[in-house]
Short mmCIF file of C-alpha atoms and ligand atoms in Angstrom, two decimals:
data_model
loop_
_atom_site.label_atom_id
_atom_site.label_comp_id
_atom_site.label_asym_id
_atom_site.label_seq_id
_atom_site.Cartn_x
_atom_site.Cartn_y
_atom_site.Cartn_z
CA MET A 1025 43.97 188.16 176.78
CA LYS A 1026 44.05 191.58 174.99
CA ILE A 1027 43.98 191.82 171.18
CA ALA A 1028 44.71 194.82 169.55
CA VAL A 1029 42.83 194.88 166.40
CA LEU A 1030 44.30 196.55 163.30
CA PRO A 1031 42.09 196.23 160.22
CA GLY A 1032 43.96 198.58 157.84
CA ASP A 1033 43.21 199.12 154.01
CA GLY A 1034 41.32 197.84 151.47
CA ILE A 1035 39.87 194.43 152.30
CA GLY A 1036 41.38 194.24 155.47
CA THR A 1037 38.33 195.76 157.37
CA GLU A 1038 35.91 193.31 155.53
CA ILE A 1039 38.08 190.10 156.45
CA VAL A 1040 39.22 191.15 159.85
CA ALA A 1041 35.53 192.03 160.78
CA GLU A 1042 34.43 188.58 160.02
CA ALA A 1043 37.55 186.80 162.32
CA VAL A 1044 36.36 188.75 164.71
CA LYS A 1045 32.95 187.39 164.65
CA VAL A 1046 34.87 184.01 164.72
CA LEU A 1047 36.42 184.78 167.81
CA ASN A 1048 33.57 186.36 169.78
CA VAL A 1049 31.70 182.87 168.84
CA LEU A 1050 34.34 180.89 170.81
CA GLU A 1051 33.41 182.75 174.51
CA LEU A 1052 36.87 183.32 175.47
CA LYS A 1053 37.53 186.18 177.64
CA LEU A 1054 39.22 188.40 174.73
CA GLU A 1055 39.48 191.89 175.15
CA MET A 1056 39.45 193.21 171.73
CA GLU A 1057 40.51 196.71 170.84
CA THR A 1058 40.31 198.36 167.41
CA ALA A 1059 42.64 201.03 165.83
CA LEU A 1060 43.67 202.73 162.78
CA VAL A 1061 46.73 201.43 160.90
CA GLY A 1062 48.05 202.08 157.20
CA GLY A 1063 46.37 204.68 154.90
CA ALA A 1064 43.25 204.76 157.10
CA ALA A 1065 45.66 206.05 159.67
CA TYR A 1066 47.39 208.44 157.60
CA GLU A 1067 44.00 209.73 156.31
CA ALA A 1068 42.92 210.44 160.08
CA TYR A 1069 46.35 211.28 161.51
CA GLY A 1070 48.71 212.04 159.17
CA HIS A 1071 50.78 208.76 159.76
CA PRO A 1072 50.47 205.25 158.94
CA LEU A 1073 51.70 204.08 162.48
CA PRO A 1074 50.34 206.60 165.20
CA GLU A 1075 51.75 206.41 168.72
CA ALA A 1076 48.26 205.59 170.19
CA THR A 1077 48.13 202.64 167.76
CA LEU A 1078 51.59 201.40 168.14
CA LYS A 1079 51.14 201.31 171.97
CA LEU A 1080 48.07 199.49 171.91
CA ALA A 1081 49.93 196.95 169.88
CA LYS A 1082 52.80 196.80 172.11
CA GLU A 1083 50.45 196.36 175.27
CA ALA A 1084 48.32 193.61 173.93
CA ASP A 1085 49.38 190.06 174.12
CA ALA A 1086 48.54 189.72 170.43
CA VAL A 1087 47.92 192.04 167.28
CA LEU A 1088 44.88 190.74 164.41
CA PHE A 1089 46.25 192.42 161.41
CA GLY A 1090 44.22 193.00 158.21
CA ALA A 1091 46.23 194.56 155.43
CA VAL A 1092 47.65 197.82 154.43
CA GLY A 1093 48.54 199.69 150.87
CA ASP A 1094 46.74 201.32 148.19
CA TRP A 1095 48.07 202.49 145.05
CA LYS A 1096 46.84 205.59 145.69
CA TYR A 1097 49.68 206.35 148.27
CA ASP A 1098 52.47 205.31 145.99
CA LYS A 1099 53.75 208.97 145.59
CA LEU A 1100 53.77 209.82 149.28
CA ASP A 1101 57.26 209.97 150.93
CA ARG A 1102 58.53 206.75 151.95
CA PRO A 1103 58.29 207.19 155.62
CA LEU A 1104 54.51 208.09 155.10
CA ARG A 1105 53.51 204.87 153.17
CA PRO A 1106 50.91 202.64 154.42
CA GLU A 1107 53.76 199.51 154.11
CA GLN A 1108 55.99 201.66 156.94
CA ALA A 1109 53.00 200.55 159.29
CA ILE A 1110 53.68 197.23 159.46
CA LEU A 1111 57.44 197.39 158.82
CA GLY A 1112 57.06 199.50 162.07
CA LEU A 1113 55.13 197.06 163.88
CA ARG A 1114 57.51 194.30 162.98
CA LYS A 1115 60.62 196.34 163.96
CA ASN A 1116 59.09 197.79 167.13
CA LEU A 1117 57.56 194.54 168.80
CA GLY A 1118 60.80 192.90 167.72
CA LEU A 1119 58.77 190.20 165.84
CA PHE A 1120 61.60 188.51 164.03
CA ALA A 1121 60.17 185.32 163.14
CA ASN A 1122 57.49 184.82 160.53
CA LEU A 1123 55.81 181.78 160.29
CA ARG A 1124 53.91 181.19 156.82
CA PRO A 1125 52.69 177.95 156.24
CA ALA A 1126 51.79 176.70 152.66
CA ILE A 1127 49.13 174.18 153.00
CA CYS A 1128 46.83 172.63 150.19
CA TYR A 1129 43.43 171.86 151.22
CA GLU A 1130 42.28 168.55 149.76
CA GLN A 1131 39.18 170.22 148.11
CA LEU A 1132 41.01 172.93 146.57
CA VAL A 1133 43.97 171.15 144.80
CA GLY A 1134 42.04 171.96 141.35
CA ALA A 1135 42.57 175.97 142.03
CA SER A 1136 46.26 175.64 141.93
CA SER A 1137 48.09 176.21 138.53
CA LEU A 1138 50.18 173.23 139.24
CA LYS A 1139 49.27 169.74 138.64
CA PRO A 1140 46.97 167.94 141.34
CA GLU A 1141 49.77 165.18 142.11
CA LEU A 1142 52.34 167.74 142.73
CA ILE A 1143 50.58 169.57 145.20
CA SER A 1144 48.05 167.18 146.62
CA GLY A 1145 48.71 166.89 150.58
CA LEU A 1146 51.41 169.63 150.35
CA ASP A 1147 52.24 171.16 153.87
CA ILE A 1148 55.51 173.10 153.79
CA LEU A 1149 56.18 175.78 156.64
CA ILE A 1150 58.14 178.89 155.35
CA ILE A 1151 60.06 180.59 158.29
CA ARG A 1152 61.43 184.24 157.05
CA GLU A 1153 63.53 186.49 159.34
CA LEU A 1154 61.66 189.68 159.50
CA THR A 1155 63.37 192.41 161.53
CA GLY A 1156 66.90 192.12 159.37
CA ASP A 1157 68.62 191.96 155.92
CA ILE A 1158 68.14 194.59 153.24
CA TYR A 1159 64.98 195.75 154.74
CA PHE A 1160 66.23 197.18 157.43
CA GLY A 1161 69.88 197.42 157.23
CA GLN A 1162 71.72 200.83 157.31
CA PRO A 1163 72.88 202.60 155.27
CA ARG A 1164 70.64 203.24 152.39
CA GLY A 1165 69.46 206.17 150.70
CA ARG A 1166 70.07 208.21 147.65
CA ARG A 1167 73.17 210.37 146.61
CA ILE A 1168 75.51 211.41 143.79
CA ALA A 1169 77.78 208.72 142.96
CA SER A 1170 81.32 209.53 143.62
CA ASP A 1171 82.64 206.25 142.59
CA GLY A 1172 81.60 203.26 140.66
CA LEU A 1173 80.91 202.82 137.02
CA PHE A 1174 78.79 206.43 136.48
CA PRO A 1175 80.31 208.78 138.82
CA GLY A 1176 78.71 212.28 139.27
CA THR A 1177 75.25 210.41 138.51
CA GLU A 1178 72.27 209.68 140.59
CA GLU A 1179 72.66 206.39 142.66
CA ALA A 1180 70.54 204.72 145.29
CA PHE A 1181 71.59 201.66 147.90
CA ASP A 1182 70.61 199.38 150.60
CA THR A 1183 72.54 197.38 152.81
CA MET A 1184 72.29 193.95 153.32
CA ARG A 1185 73.16 192.81 156.63
CA TYR A 1186 72.64 190.04 159.19
CA SER A 1187 74.52 189.49 162.62
CA ARG A 1188 75.40 186.29 164.02
CA PRO A 1189 72.67 186.44 166.94
CA GLU A 1190 69.72 187.44 164.26
CA ILE A 1191 70.51 184.28 162.13
CA GLU A 1192 70.81 181.92 165.50
CA ARG A 1193 67.54 182.88 166.85
CA ILE A 1194 65.64 182.43 163.46
CA ALA A 1195 67.41 178.99 163.04
CA HIS A 1196 66.21 177.86 166.58
CA VAL A 1197 62.85 178.56 165.64
CA ALA A 1198 63.34 176.70 162.45
CA PHE A 1199 64.99 173.51 163.97
CA GLN A 1200 62.28 173.38 167.24
CA ALA A 1201 59.65 174.17 164.20
CA ALA A 1202 60.98 170.94 162.22
CA ARG A 1203 60.72 168.31 165.40
CA LYS A 1204 57.23 168.99 165.52
CA ARG A 1205 56.98 168.50 161.73
CA SER A 1206 59.06 165.98 159.45
CA LYS A 1207 62.18 166.73 161.00
CA ARG A 1208 64.01 168.22 157.61
CA VAL A 1209 65.25 172.16 157.37
CA THR A 1210 66.23 173.54 153.96
CA SER A 1211 68.04 176.63 154.87
CA VAL A 1212 67.88 179.29 152.02
CA ASP A 1213 70.64 181.53 151.02
CA LYS A 1214 72.89 182.85 148.35
CA ALA A 1215 75.93 182.05 149.83
CA ASN A 1216 77.68 181.62 146.29
CA VAL A 1217 77.51 185.32 145.99
CA LEU A 1218 76.82 187.22 148.93
CA GLU A 1219 79.21 187.79 152.53
CA THR A 1220 76.30 187.95 154.44
CA PHE A 1221 74.71 184.82 153.27
CA GLN A 1222 77.82 182.91 153.73
CA LEU A 1223 77.49 183.94 157.32
CA TRP A 1224 74.20 182.76 157.27
CA LYS A 1225 74.76 179.42 155.87
CA ASP A 1226 77.59 179.02 158.45
CA VAL A 1227 75.58 179.80 161.40
CA VAL A 1228 72.41 177.42 160.40
CA THR A 1229 75.03 174.94 160.14
CA GLU A 1230 76.41 175.41 163.83
CA VAL A 1231 73.11 175.74 165.36
CA GLY A 1232 72.01 172.47 163.44
CA THR A 1233 74.76 170.58 165.53
CA GLN A 1234 72.52 171.30 168.11
CA TYR A 1235 69.84 169.63 166.44
CA PRO A 1236 70.92 165.98 165.06
CA ASP A 1237 67.62 164.56 164.93
CA VAL A 1238 66.64 167.10 162.08
CA ALA A 1239 68.12 166.98 158.61
CA LEU A 1240 69.70 170.19 157.44
CA ASP A 1241 70.27 170.90 153.73
CA HIS A 1242 71.12 173.98 152.35
CA MET A 1243 69.60 175.57 148.88
CA TYR A 1244 70.83 178.71 146.78
CA VAL A 1245 67.67 180.84 146.38
CA ASP A 1246 67.52 180.70 142.87
CA ASN A 1247 67.25 176.57 142.68
CA ALA A 1248 64.87 177.02 145.50
CA ALA A 1249 62.44 178.98 143.47
CA MET A 1250 63.12 176.62 141.03
CA GLN A 1251 62.76 173.86 143.19
CA LEU A 1252 59.68 175.06 144.61
CA VAL A 1253 57.27 174.74 141.61
CA ARG A 1254 59.27 171.35 140.43
CA ASP A 1255 58.69 169.26 143.16
CA PRO A 1256 57.31 171.18 146.31
CA LYS A 1257 56.63 168.51 148.42
CA LYS A 1258 60.29 167.75 149.00
CA PHE A 1259 60.24 170.59 151.14
CA ASP A 1260 59.23 170.61 154.86
CA VAL A 1261 60.66 173.42 156.75
CA VAL A 1262 62.13 176.35 154.87
CA VAL A 1263 64.01 179.34 156.79
CA THR A 1264 65.57 182.03 155.01
CA GLY A 1265 66.30 185.66 155.34
CA ASN A 1266 63.55 188.63 155.03
CA MET A 1267 64.06 189.09 151.40
CA PHE A 1268 64.12 185.76 150.07
CA GLY A 1269 61.44 184.78 152.36
CA ASP A 1270 59.26 187.62 151.11
CA ILE A 1271 59.75 186.22 147.75
CA LEU A 1272 59.51 182.71 148.52
CA SER A 1273 56.43 182.81 150.57
CA ASP A 1274 54.39 184.39 147.75
CA GLU A 1275 55.54 181.73 145.37
CA ALA A 1276 54.48 178.95 147.83
CA SER A 1277 51.24 180.43 148.69
CA MET A 1278 50.07 180.27 144.99
CA LEU A 1279 51.08 176.60 144.84
CA THR A 1280 48.48 175.74 147.08
CA GLY A 1281 45.66 177.71 144.89
CA SER A 1282 44.99 180.43 146.48
CA ILE A 1283 46.90 183.33 148.37
CA GLY A 1284 43.34 183.74 150.27
CA MET A 1285 43.57 181.00 152.24
CA LEU A 1286 46.99 181.55 153.99
CA PRO A 1287 47.24 182.71 157.56
CA SER A 1288 50.55 183.87 159.02
CA ALA A 1289 52.32 184.43 162.38
CA SER A 1290 55.24 186.99 163.31
CA LEU A 1291 56.62 186.10 166.75
CA ASN A 1292 58.75 188.01 169.21
CA ALA A 1293 60.93 186.12 171.63
CA SER A 1294 58.27 186.59 174.20
CA LYS A 1295 55.55 185.09 172.05
CA GLN A 1296 53.94 188.23 171.67
CA GLY A 1297 52.82 187.86 168.10
CA LEU A 1298 51.17 189.66 164.97
CA TYR A 1299 48.64 187.86 162.88
CA GLU A 1300 47.91 188.43 159.07
CA PRO A 1301 46.61 187.21 156.25
CA SER A 1302 49.62 186.23 153.66
CA HIS A 1303 47.89 188.25 151.16
CA GLY A 1304 47.82 191.90 150.78
CA SER A 1305 45.00 194.86 150.92
CA ALA A 1306 43.71 194.14 147.19
CA PRO A 1307 42.30 197.59 146.55
CA ASP A 1308 40.75 196.35 143.29
CA ILE A 1309 38.21 194.17 145.01
CA ALA A 1310 37.96 196.24 148.25
CA GLY A 1311 34.23 197.42 149.36
CA LYS A 1312 32.64 194.49 146.80
CA GLY A 1313 32.48 191.95 149.48
CA ILE A 1314 34.19 189.15 147.56
CA ALA A 1315 37.22 189.07 149.47
CA ASN A 1316 38.09 185.74 151.27
CA PRO A 1317 38.27 185.77 155.13
CA LEU A 1318 39.69 182.65 155.39
CA ALA A 1319 43.16 183.34 155.51
CA THR A 1320 42.39 185.97 158.43
CA ILE A 1321 40.24 183.54 160.34
CA LEU A 1322 43.25 181.10 160.24
CA SER A 1323 45.19 183.70 161.26
CA ALA A 1324 43.18 184.30 164.29
CA ALA A 1325 43.72 180.39 164.95
CA MET A 1326 47.32 180.80 164.75
CA MET A 1327 46.81 183.78 167.44
CA LEU A 1328 45.04 181.58 169.87
CA ARG A 1329 47.66 178.89 169.46
CA PHE A 1330 50.91 180.57 169.56
CA SER A 1331 50.22 183.94 171.77
CA LEU A 1332 47.33 183.05 173.80
CA ASN A 1333 47.68 179.33 174.96
CA GLN A 1334 44.64 178.22 173.29
CA GLU A 1335 45.35 175.18 171.32
CA ALA A 1336 41.87 173.59 171.73
CA ALA A 1337 40.16 176.95 170.33
CA ALA A 1338 42.54 176.97 167.42
CA GLN A 1339 41.89 173.68 166.40
CA ARG A 1340 38.12 174.31 166.43
CA ILE A 1341 38.36 177.01 163.95
CA GLU A 1342 40.69 175.00 161.69
CA ALA A 1343 37.86 172.43 161.91
CA ALA A 1344 35.37 174.80 161.18
CA VAL A 1345 36.85 176.09 158.34
CA LYS A 1346 37.49 172.43 156.55
CA THR A 1347 33.63 171.86 157.21
CA VAL A 1348 32.70 175.15 155.04
CA LEU A 1349 35.18 173.91 152.19
CA ALA A 1350 33.60 170.69 152.43
CA GLN A 1351 30.04 171.94 152.50
CA GLY A 1352 30.99 173.42 149.07
CA LEU A 1353 31.21 177.11 149.95
CA ARG A 1354 33.65 179.29 148.11
CA THR A 1355 34.70 182.72 147.81
CA ALA A 1356 35.26 184.10 144.32
CA ASP A 1357 39.17 183.52 144.64
CA ILE A 1358 38.65 179.60 144.93
CA PHE A 1359 35.38 179.34 143.30
CA SER A 1360 35.26 176.04 140.73
CA PRO A 1361 32.32 174.92 138.55
CA GLY A 1362 30.07 172.70 140.66
CA THR A 1363 30.64 174.79 144.20
CA THR A 1364 28.69 177.43 145.84
CA ARG A 1365 29.99 181.06 145.37
CA VAL A 1366 29.72 182.94 148.51
CA SER A 1367 30.26 186.64 149.84
CA THR A 1368 32.76 187.56 152.60
CA LEU A 1369 29.92 188.01 155.03
CA GLU A 1370 28.36 184.76 153.93
CA MET A 1371 31.95 182.81 154.36
CA GLY A 1372 32.28 184.22 157.74
CA ALA A 1373 28.81 183.60 158.97
CA ALA A 1374 29.19 180.01 157.72
CA VAL A 1375 32.28 179.49 159.77
CA VAL A 1376 30.46 180.89 162.97
CA ARG A 1377 27.87 178.25 162.19
CA ALA A 1378 30.01 175.66 161.75
CA LEU A 1379 31.46 176.32 165.14
C1 IPM B 461 54.72 190.89 153.27
C2 IPM B 461 54.61 192.41 152.55
C3 IPM B 461 55.07 193.44 153.16
C4 IPM B 461 56.79 192.73 152.77
C5 IPM B 461 55.15 194.69 152.73
C6 IPM B 461 53.67 195.38 152.68
C7 IPM B 461 56.07 195.71 153.35
O1 IPM B 461 54.87 192.08 151.05
O2 IPM B 461 54.32 190.70 154.35
O3 IPM B 461 55.21 189.82 152.63
O4 IPM B 461 57.30 193.14 151.95
O5 IPM B 461 57.28 192.35 154.04
MG1 MG B 462 55.50 190.07 150.71
#
């Protein structure tokens, strides 16, 4: 089993190092190869996603990814910015299905900004379409406007776009995931305003007829954003487009108290996947040894489950994470009085010990 390890920037290197230690202790036959990506790759090779890194990722069964980005690259031309590395990997590997679970760990109920009773037991799965929508739609660009409200002035434009097959395949992922859970799918759209999302709603409804055992409802994205903080537990599987999914998954992650706890998987049609924490590179705390490695460690568990067919090993990692939380060990982001504050290294070592 070949794994491309791409730590990236900021806290990426610190947290991926701990996940690699955890994988090594499992004694599986894993072949791990590391490469530069994001700002780190730009510094070394002048490009955030060098050919060699892309090749390594394509040839691997799975990619373990840290995070990319730093404010210092904000002035670069868009194609050279670190974020293009993750977008390029998603597009080139066809990783259209992004699974972002938002699970509230019982010991961390107090870490959320919401009332404990609202989030205790929370277990939502956000499924975000990842290779279409306004992120990738053409045409896009800047120009001098020839029409509109202010002709002759500078304007910029992006194109929101979805095809029927793109919507069908992500809908199938959602319904199949719901079958393994509480059999409810909420499809989030903006069909009241956008043609793209009227098609989305129509196609999801059609696909839904093939899953009569799964209850489907539809919600406008603005309402969904509101319901997520009003009564999050009424959701089970949420399926939505790339842009709305980006926003709603950040919102959902904070319901659980810490974005530092949440893993994610991005899968293609052949179950090849990229696994990364839901959080970013956090340049403000990079190099301080205080980042929470648990989201990345849990992403490694998802990798074992979805791409490497090692369900038992995935469950062992998840159990080990629960053990260290039960031991009261907390990195800064999830610390509360009465618990023990630990560093990135100490948290990784504790998970290794628990295993
Ligand atoms: C995410 C991130 C990315 C996105 C950025 C880094 C390009 O916010 O994975 O959610 O917008 O998809
Ligand atoms: Mg995001």
